[in-house]
Amino acid sequence: MTTAEVDARSPSCCERTGDKVDQTIHSAFHSLGSFCSHRPKLTIALSLLVCVLCAGGMAKLTTENRPEKLWVPQGTAAEAEQDQFFGYFPRDARFENIIVEGAQKGDNVLTRDHLISVMKMHGEIESGVSEHEGETYTFTDLCVVAGGACAVDDPS
């Protein structure tokens, strides 16, 4: 086929459809651009109005920050198990950890002497008494009870 033959043939159905789509998009954006350039104040006002209307839904926005609602599927076995877990360990329970290190940098805390001193410290914590606002508390008064005893990650 020569160039003249290609130019002389009629466009295919796909080419006609593509041309029509291109012409429609061109016409729509030309009209929009013409409207915006001839009426800038109205364009700005309409843009702000659309933003305000869209932002109106923000008044009804509520956030969910309860992890059990965010991460646990509702109506599943996991939810029932979580309820059972919270029965043993209430939400207001706090668990504390102590990181033990040697007196000198690089000391091995897994030696017999160090472990004995950690066990003594653990015993002092469990047998200690504290006073707050005139009330005296022991470890068992403040611990989380699980299975009839304090829930402790006992090092022994």
PDB file of N, CA and C in Angstrom, residues 23-104:
ATOM      1  N   GLN A  23     -12.715  13.608  20.532  1.00  0.00           N
ATOM      2  CA  GLN A  23     -13.424  14.869  20.273  1.00  0.00           C
ATOM      3  C   GLN A  23     -14.318  15.251  21.458  1.00  0.00           C
ATOM      4  N   THR A  24     -14.966  14.287  22.068  1.00  0.00           N
ATOM      5  CA  THR A  24     -15.844  14.546  23.211  1.00  0.00           C
ATOM      6  C   THR A  24     -15.038  15.046  24.404  1.00  0.00           C
ATOM      7  N   ILE A  25     -13.918  14.390  24.691  1.00  0.00           N
ATOM      8  CA  ILE A  25     -13.076  14.818  25.811  1.00  0.00           C
ATOM      9  C   ILE A  25     -12.514  16.212  25.542  1.00  0.00           C
ATOM     10  N   HIS A  26     -12.046  16.433  24.313  1.00  0.00           N
ATOM     11  CA  HIS A  26     -11.502  17.751  23.949  1.00  0.00           C
ATOM     12  C   HIS A  26     -12.560  18.830  24.118  1.00  0.00           C
ATOM     13  N   SER A  27     -13.760  18.557  23.662  1.00  0.00           N
ATOM     14  CA  SER A  27     -14.850  19.527  23.742  1.00  0.00           C
ATOM     15  C   SER A  27     -15.222  19.824  25.198  1.00  0.00           C
ATOM     16  N   ALA A  28     -15.283  18.765  26.028  1.00  0.00           N
ATOM     17  CA  ALA A  28     -15.660  18.953  27.429  1.00  0.00           C
ATOM     18  C   ALA A  28     -14.627  19.795  28.166  1.00  0.00           C
ATOM     19  N   PHE A  29     -13.350  19.502  27.989  1.00  0.00           N
ATOM     20  CA  PHE A  29     -12.317  20.270  28.681  1.00  0.00           C
ATOM     21  C   PHE A  29     -12.181  21.679  28.115  1.00  0.00           C
ATOM     22  N   HIS A  30     -12.456  21.844  26.824  1.00  0.00           N
ATOM     23  CA  HIS A  30     -12.438  23.185  26.241  1.00  0.00           C
ATOM     24  C   HIS A  30     -13.552  24.028  26.857  1.00  0.00           C
ATOM     25  N   SER A  31     -14.728  23.439  27.009  1.00  0.00           N
ATOM     26  CA  SER A  31     -15.858  24.167  27.610  1.00  0.00           C
ATOM     27  C   SER A  31     -15.570  24.505  29.067  1.00  0.00           C
ATOM     28  N   LEU A  32     -15.009  23.565  29.809  1.00  0.00           N
ATOM     29  CA  LEU A  32     -14.675  23.799  31.213  1.00  0.00           C
ATOM     30  C   LEU A  32     -13.628  24.898  31.333  1.00  0.00           C
ATOM     31  N   GLY A  33     -12.594  24.842  30.534  1.00  0.00           N
ATOM     32  CA  GLY A  33     -11.552  25.862  30.567  1.00  0.00           C
ATOM     33  C   GLY A  33     -12.081  27.229  30.202  1.00  0.00           C
ATOM     34  N   SER A  34     -12.958  27.258  29.224  1.00  0.00           N
ATOM     35  CA  SER A  34     -13.560  28.532  28.813  1.00  0.00           C
ATOM     36  C   SER A  34     -14.420  29.108  29.936  1.00  0.00           C
ATOM     37  N   PHE A  35     -15.206  28.232  30.592  1.00  0.00           N
ATOM     38  CA  PHE A  35     -16.048  28.677  31.709  1.00  0.00           C
ATOM     39  C   PHE A  35     -15.186  29.252  32.836  1.00  0.00           C
ATOM     40  N   CYS A  36     -14.117  28.520  33.208  1.00  0.00           N
ATOM     41  CA  CYS A  36     -13.246  28.955  34.312  1.00  0.00           C
ATOM     42  C   CYS A  36     -12.540  30.261  33.989  1.00  0.00           C
ATOM     43  N   SER A  37     -12.111  30.429  32.740  1.00  0.00           N
ATOM     44  CA  SER A  37     -11.376  31.649  32.394  1.00  0.00           C
ATOM     45  C   SER A  37     -12.283  32.862  32.290  1.00  0.00           C
ATOM     46  N   HIS A  38     -13.538  32.683  31.929  1.00  0.00           N
ATOM     47  CA  HIS A  38     -14.465  33.811  31.810  1.00  0.00           C
ATOM     48  C   HIS A  38     -15.167  34.144  33.129  1.00  0.00           C
ATOM     49  N   ARG A  39     -15.204  33.201  34.079  1.00  0.00           N
ATOM     50  CA  ARG A  39     -15.881  33.423  35.366  1.00  0.00           C
ATOM     51  C   ARG A  39     -14.996  32.929  36.519  1.00  0.00           C
ATOM     52  N   PRO A  40     -13.861  33.570  36.770  1.00  0.00           N
ATOM     53  CA  PRO A  40     -12.944  33.063  37.805  1.00  0.00           C
ATOM     54  C   PRO A  40     -13.513  33.139  39.217  1.00  0.00           C
ATOM     55  N   LYS A  41     -14.256  34.205  39.531  1.00  0.00           N
ATOM     56  CA  LYS A  41     -14.810  34.330  40.884  1.00  0.00           C
ATOM     57  C   LYS A  41     -15.834  33.240  41.151  1.00  0.00           C
ATOM     58  N   LEU A  42     -16.687  32.987  40.180  1.00  0.00           N
ATOM     59  CA  LEU A  42     -17.680  31.924  40.331  1.00  0.00           C
ATOM     60  C   LEU A  42     -16.998  30.558  40.448  1.00  0.00           C
ATOM     61  N   THR A  43     -15.930  30.350  39.680  1.00  0.00           N
ATOM     62  CA  THR A  43     -15.200  29.084  39.734  1.00  0.00           C
ATOM     63  C   THR A  43     -14.597  28.858  41.122  1.00  0.00           C
ATOM     64  N   ILE A  44     -13.990  29.896  41.678  1.00  0.00           N
ATOM     65  CA  ILE A  44     -13.403  29.788  43.015  1.00  0.00           C
ATOM     66  C   ILE A  44     -14.489  29.537  44.056  1.00  0.00           C
ATOM     67  N   ALA A  45     -15.614  30.262  43.937  1.00  0.00           N
ATOM     68  CA  ALA A  45     -16.711  30.094  44.894  1.00  0.00           C
ATOM     69  C   ALA A  45     -17.284  28.677  44.826  1.00  0.00           C
ATOM     70  N   LEU A  46     -17.486  28.154  43.616  1.00  0.00           N
ATOM     71  CA  LEU A  46     -18.017  26.792  43.474  1.00  0.00           C
ATOM     72  C   LEU A  46     -17.028  25.755  44.019  1.00  0.00           C
ATOM     73  N   SER A  47     -15.733  25.990  43.785  1.00  0.00           N
ATOM     74  CA  SER A  47     -14.715  25.060  44.306  1.00  0.00           C
ATOM     75  C   SER A  47     -14.736  25.035  45.826  1.00  0.00           C
ATOM     76  N   LEU A  48     -14.821  26.208  46.443  1.00  0.00           N
ATOM     77  CA  LEU A  48     -14.881  26.276  47.904  1.00  0.00           C
ATOM     78  C   LEU A  48     -16.154  25.639  48.442  1.00  0.00           C
ATOM     79  N   LEU A  49     -17.273  25.856  47.746  1.00  0.00           N
ATOM     80  CA  LEU A  49     -18.542  25.267  48.174  1.00  0.00           C
ATOM     81  C   LEU A  49     -18.469  23.735  48.141  1.00  0.00           C
ATOM     82  N   VAL A  50     -17.886  23.177  47.093  1.00  0.00           N
ATOM     83  CA  VAL A  50     -17.746  21.723  47.002  1.00  0.00           C
ATOM     84  C   VAL A  50     -16.861  21.202  48.140  1.00  0.00           C
ATOM     85  N   CYS A  51     -15.783  21.923  48.442  1.00  0.00           N
ATOM     86  CA  CYS A  51     -14.897  21.514  49.547  1.00  0.00           C
ATOM     87  C   CYS A  51     -15.632  21.535  50.881  1.00  0.00           C
ATOM     88  N   VAL A  52     -16.418  22.578  51.120  1.00  0.00           N
ATOM     89  CA  VAL A  52     -17.155  22.694  52.384  1.00  0.00           C
ATOM     90  C   VAL A  52     -18.197  21.583  52.487  1.00  0.00           C
ATOM     91  N   LEU A  53     -18.886  21.302  51.377  1.00  0.00           N
ATOM     92  CA  LEU A  53     -19.889  20.232  51.398  1.00  0.00           C
ATOM     93  C   LEU A  53     -19.239  18.875  51.660  1.00  0.00           C
ATOM     94  N   CYS A  54     -18.097  18.635  51.056  1.00  0.00           N
ATOM     95  CA  CYS A  54     -17.401  17.359  51.284  1.00  0.00           C
ATOM     96  C   CYS A  54     -16.862  17.268  52.705  1.00  0.00           C
ATOM     97  N   ALA A  55     -16.411  18.379  53.256  1.00  0.00           N
ATOM     98  CA  ALA A  55     -15.869  18.381  54.609  1.00  0.00           C
ATOM     99  C   ALA A  55     -16.972  18.301  55.658  1.00  0.00           C
ATOM    100  N   GLY A  56     -18.213  18.520  55.268  1.00  0.00           N
ATOM    101  CA  GLY A  56     -19.324  18.448  56.214  1.00  0.00           C
ATOM    102  C   GLY A  56     -19.445  17.080  56.857  1.00  0.00           C
ATOM    103  N   GLY A  57     -19.035  16.047  56.166  1.00  0.00           N
ATOM    104  CA  GLY A  57     -19.076  14.706  56.727  1.00  0.00           C
ATOM    105  C   GLY A  57     -18.091  14.496  57.859  1.00  0.00           C
ATOM    106  N   MET A  58     -17.110  15.362  57.961  1.00  0.00           N
ATOM    107  CA  MET A  58     -16.126  15.243  59.045  1.00  0.00           C
ATOM    108  C   MET A  58     -16.774  15.456  60.415  1.00  0.00           C
ATOM    109  N   ALA A  59     -17.923  16.153  60.450  1.00  0.00           N
ATOM    110  CA  ALA A  59     -18.611  16.370  61.724  1.00  0.00           C
ATOM    111  C   ALA A  59     -19.111  15.055  62.314  1.00  0.00           C
ATOM    112  N   LYS A  60     -19.400  14.082  61.460  1.00  0.00           N
ATOM    113  CA  LYS A  60     -19.897  12.789  61.920  1.00  0.00           C
ATOM    114  C   LYS A  60     -18.783  11.768  62.124  1.00  0.00           C
ATOM    115  N   LEU A  61     -17.546  12.157  61.872  1.00  0.00           N
ATOM    116  CA  LEU A  61     -16.423  11.236  61.976  1.00  0.00           C
ATOM    117  C   LEU A  61     -16.159  10.872  63.434  1.00  0.00           C
ATOM    118  N   THR A  62     -16.066   9.586  63.675  1.00  0.00           N
ATOM    119  CA  THR A  62     -15.675   9.095  64.998  1.00  0.00           C
ATOM    120  C   THR A  62     -14.486   8.162  64.806  1.00  0.00           C
ATOM    121  N   THR A  63     -13.567   8.214  65.730  1.00  0.00           N
ATOM    122  CA  THR A  63     -12.404   7.340  65.639  1.00  0.00           C
ATOM    123  C   THR A  63     -12.580   6.168  66.576  1.00  0.00           C
ATOM    124  N   GLU A  64     -12.015   5.056  66.183  1.00  0.00           N
ATOM    125  CA  GLU A  64     -12.042   3.852  67.004  1.00  0.00           C
ATOM    126  C   GLU A  64     -10.623   3.578  67.448  1.00  0.00           C
ATOM    127  N   ASN A  65     -10.400   3.603  68.754  1.00  0.00           N
ATOM    128  CA  ASN A  65      -9.051   3.365  69.250  1.00  0.00           C
ATOM    129  C   ASN A  65      -8.975   2.173  70.198  1.00  0.00           C
ATOM    130  N   ARG A  66     -10.050   1.416  70.303  1.00  0.00           N
ATOM    131  CA  ARG A  66     -10.018   0.213  71.135  1.00  0.00           C
ATOM    132  C   ARG A  66      -9.400  -0.920  70.309  1.00  0.00           C
ATOM    133  N   PRO A  67      -8.271  -1.449  70.730  1.00  0.00           N
ATOM    134  CA  PRO A  67      -7.605  -2.465  69.914  1.00  0.00           C
ATOM    135  C   PRO A  67      -8.452  -3.714  69.693  1.00  0.00           C
ATOM    136  N   GLU A  68      -9.292  -4.072  70.662  1.00  0.00           N
ATOM    137  CA  GLU A  68     -10.112  -5.278  70.481  1.00  0.00           C
ATOM    138  C   GLU A  68     -11.141  -5.098  69.369  1.00  0.00           C
ATOM    139  N   LYS A  69     -11.553  -3.886  69.097  1.00  0.00           N
ATOM    140  CA  LYS A  69     -12.486  -3.634  67.998  1.00  0.00           C
ATOM    141  C   LYS A  69     -11.755  -3.471  66.673  1.00  0.00           C
ATOM    142  N   LEU A  70     -10.522  -2.977  66.727  1.00  0.00           N
ATOM    143  CA  LEU A  70      -9.763  -2.744  65.505  1.00  0.00           C
ATOM    144  C   LEU A  70      -9.148  -4.026  64.944  1.00  0.00           C
ATOM    145  N   TRP A  71      -8.643  -4.906  65.808  1.00  0.00           N
ATOM    146  CA  TRP A  71      -7.824  -6.010  65.340  1.00  0.00           C
ATOM    147  C   TRP A  71      -8.449  -7.381  65.515  1.00  0.00           C
ATOM    148  N   VAL A  72      -9.520  -7.502  66.295  1.00  0.00           N
ATOM    149  CA  VAL A  72     -10.128  -8.817  66.519  1.00  0.00           C
ATOM    150  C   VAL A  72     -11.432  -8.888  65.737  1.00  0.00           C
ATOM    151  N   PRO A  73     -11.565  -9.861  64.832  1.00  0.00           N
ATOM    152  CA  PRO A  73     -12.808  -9.988  64.061  1.00  0.00           C
ATOM    153  C   PRO A  73     -13.998 -10.239  64.988  1.00  0.00           C
ATOM    154  N   GLN A  74     -15.071  -9.512  64.762  1.00  0.00           N
ATOM    155  CA  GLN A  74     -16.253  -9.616  65.617  1.00  0.00           C
ATOM    156  C   GLN A  74     -17.034 -10.891  65.293  1.00  0.00           C
ATOM    157  N   GLY A  75     -17.564 -11.522  66.343  1.00  0.00           N
ATOM    158  CA  GLY A  75     -18.387 -12.722  66.182  1.00  0.00           C
ATOM    159  C   GLY A  75     -17.574 -13.969  65.848  1.00  0.00           C
ATOM    160  N   THR A  76     -16.313 -14.032  66.253  1.00  0.00           N
ATOM    161  CA  THR A  76     -15.476 -15.186  65.951  1.00  0.00           C
ATOM    162  C   THR A  76     -14.997 -15.840  67.239  1.00  0.00           C
ATOM    163  N   ALA A  77     -14.335 -16.982  67.076  1.00  0.00           N
ATOM    164  CA  ALA A  77     -13.766 -17.673  68.246  1.00  0.00           C
ATOM    165  C   ALA A  77     -12.688 -16.820  68.894  1.00  0.00           C
ATOM    166  N   ALA A  78     -11.984 -16.051  68.094  1.00  0.00           N
ATOM    167  CA  ALA A  78     -10.932 -15.185  68.645  1.00  0.00           C
ATOM    168  C   ALA A  78     -11.520 -14.167  69.608  1.00  0.00           C
ATOM    169  N   GLU A  79     -12.704 -13.666  69.308  1.00  0.00           N
ATOM    170  CA  GLU A  79     -13.350 -12.700  70.204  1.00  0.00           C
ATOM    171  C   GLU A  79     -13.731 -13.374  71.524  1.00  0.00           C
ATOM    172  N   ALA A  80     -14.243 -14.601  71.453  1.00  0.00           N
ATOM    173  CA  ALA A  80     -14.607 -15.324  72.680  1.00  0.00           C
ATOM    174  C   ALA A  80     -13.364 -15.626  73.518  1.00  0.00           C
ATOM    175  N   GLU A  81     -12.283 -16.003  72.855  1.00  0.00           N
ATOM    176  CA  GLU A  81     -11.041 -16.280  73.584  1.00  0.00           C
ATOM    177  C   GLU A  81     -10.475 -15.005  74.202  1.00  0.00           C
ATOM    178  N   GLN A  82     -10.646 -13.900  73.511  1.00  0.00           N
ATOM    179  CA  GLN A  82     -10.170 -12.632  74.062  1.00  0.00           C
ATOM    180  C   GLN A  82     -10.977 -12.265  75.303  1.00  0.00           C
ATOM    181  N   ASP A  83     -12.281 -12.482  75.270  1.00  0.00           N
ATOM    182  CA  ASP A  83     -13.110 -12.205  76.444  1.00  0.00           C
ATOM    183  C   ASP A  83     -12.663 -13.072  77.627  1.00  0.00           C
ATOM    184  N   GLN A  84     -12.347 -14.329  77.337  1.00  0.00           N
ATOM    185  CA  GLN A  84     -11.860 -15.223  78.392  1.00  0.00           C
ATOM    186  C   GLN A  84     -10.521 -14.707  78.937  1.00  0.00           C
ATOM    187  N   PHE A  85      -9.634 -14.257  78.057  1.00  0.00           N
ATOM    188  CA  PHE A  85      -8.338 -13.716  78.477  1.00  0.00           C
ATOM    189  C   PHE A  85      -8.537 -12.511  79.383  1.00  0.00           C
ATOM    190  N   PHE A  86      -9.430 -11.590  78.993  1.00  0.00           N
ATOM    191  CA  PHE A  86      -9.669 -10.407  79.812  1.00  0.00           C
ATOM    192  C   PHE A  86     -10.357 -10.764  81.127  1.00  0.00           C
ATOM    193  N   GLY A  87     -11.016 -11.932  81.188  1.00  0.00           N
ATOM    194  CA  GLY A  87     -11.559 -12.404  82.460  1.00  0.00           C
ATOM    195  C   GLY A  87     -10.445 -12.738  83.446  1.00  0.00           C
ATOM    196  N   TYR A  88      -9.346 -13.286  82.924  1.00  0.00           N
ATOM    197  CA  TYR A  88      -8.200 -13.612  83.773  1.00  0.00           C
ATOM    198  C   TYR A  88      -7.305 -12.403  84.033  1.00  0.00           C
ATOM    199  N   PHE A  89      -7.126 -11.597  83.000  1.00  0.00           N
ATOM    200  CA  PHE A  89      -6.238 -10.437  83.099  1.00  0.00           C
ATOM    201  C   PHE A  89      -7.034  -9.186  82.722  1.00  0.00           C
ATOM    202  N   PRO A  90      -7.563  -8.474  83.693  1.00  0.00           N
ATOM    203  CA  PRO A  90      -8.388  -7.294  83.401  1.00  0.00           C
ATOM    204  C   PRO A  90      -7.611  -6.237  82.621  1.00  0.00           C
ATOM    205  N   ARG A  91      -8.367  -5.378  81.938  1.00  0.00           N
ATOM    206  CA  ARG A  91      -7.761  -4.345  81.114  1.00  0.00           C
ATOM    207  C   ARG A  91      -6.925  -3.357  81.932  1.00  0.00           C
ATOM    208  N   ASP A  92      -7.265  -3.190  83.193  1.00  0.00           N
ATOM    209  CA  ASP A  92      -6.525  -2.224  84.006  1.00  0.00           C
ATOM    210  C   ASP A  92      -5.275  -2.839  84.657  1.00  0.00           C
ATOM    211  N   ALA A  93      -4.973  -4.086  84.318  1.00  0.00           N
ATOM    212  CA  ALA A  93      -3.791  -4.740  84.880  1.00  0.00           C
ATOM    213  C   ALA A  93      -2.535  -4.212  84.189  1.00  0.00           C
ATOM    214  N   ARG A  94      -1.476  -4.122  84.968  1.00  0.00           N
ATOM    215  CA  ARG A  94      -0.187  -3.703  84.426  1.00  0.00           C
ATOM    216  C   ARG A  94       0.839  -4.777  84.713  1.00  0.00           C
ATOM    217  N   PHE A  95       1.641  -5.067  83.745  1.00  0.00           N
ATOM    218  CA  PHE A  95       2.719  -6.016  83.916  1.00  0.00           C
ATOM    219  C   PHE A  95       4.026  -5.258  83.783  1.00  0.00           C
ATOM    220  N   GLU A  96       4.916  -5.480  84.697  1.00  0.00           N
ATOM    221  CA  GLU A  96       6.193  -4.781  84.706  1.00  0.00           C
ATOM    222  C   GLU A  96       7.316  -5.788  84.504  1.00  0.00           C
ATOM    223  N   ASN A  97       8.353  -5.367  83.834  1.00  0.00           N
ATOM    224  CA  ASN A  97       9.532  -6.190  83.619  1.00  0.00           C
ATOM    225  C   ASN A  97      10.751  -5.443  84.133  1.00  0.00           C
ATOM    226  N   ILE A  98      11.728  -6.203  84.540  1.00  0.00           N
ATOM    227  CA  ILE A  98      12.990  -5.627  84.983  1.00  0.00           C
ATOM    228  C   ILE A  98      14.092  -6.220  84.105  1.00  0.00           C
ATOM    229  N   ILE A  99      14.941  -5.366  83.598  1.00  0.00           N
ATOM    230  CA  ILE A  99      16.093  -5.827  82.826  1.00  0.00           C
ATOM    231  C   ILE A  99      17.302  -5.748  83.745  1.00  0.00           C
ATOM    232  N   VAL A 100      17.932  -6.868  83.934  1.00  0.00           N
ATOM    233  CA  VAL A 100      19.060  -6.953  84.854  1.00  0.00           C
ATOM    234  C   VAL A 100      20.349  -6.896  84.053  1.00  0.00           C
ATOM    235  N   GLU A 101      21.273  -6.066  84.511  1.00  0.00           N
ATOM    236  CA  GLU A 101      22.586  -6.005  83.877  1.00  0.00           C
ATOM    237  C   GLU A 101      23.653  -6.004  84.963  1.00  0.00           C
ATOM    238  N   GLY A 102      24.846  -6.369  84.568  1.00  0.00           N
ATOM    239  CA  GLY A 102      25.947  -6.442  85.517  1.00  0.00           C
ATOM    240  C   GLY A 102      26.435  -5.059  85.932  1.00  0.00           C
ATOM    241  N   ALA A 103      27.205  -5.037  87.023  1.00  0.00           N
ATOM    242  CA  ALA A 103      27.740  -3.767  87.524  1.00  0.00           C
ATOM    243  C   ALA A 103      28.734  -3.174  86.540  1.00  0.00           C
ATOM    244  N   GLN A 104      29.513  -4.010  85.891  1.00  0.00           N
ATOM    245  CA  GLN A 104      30.471  -3.565  84.893  1.00  0.00           C
ATOM    246  C   GLN A 104      29.935  -3.876  83.503  1.00  0.00           C
TER     247      GLN A 104
END
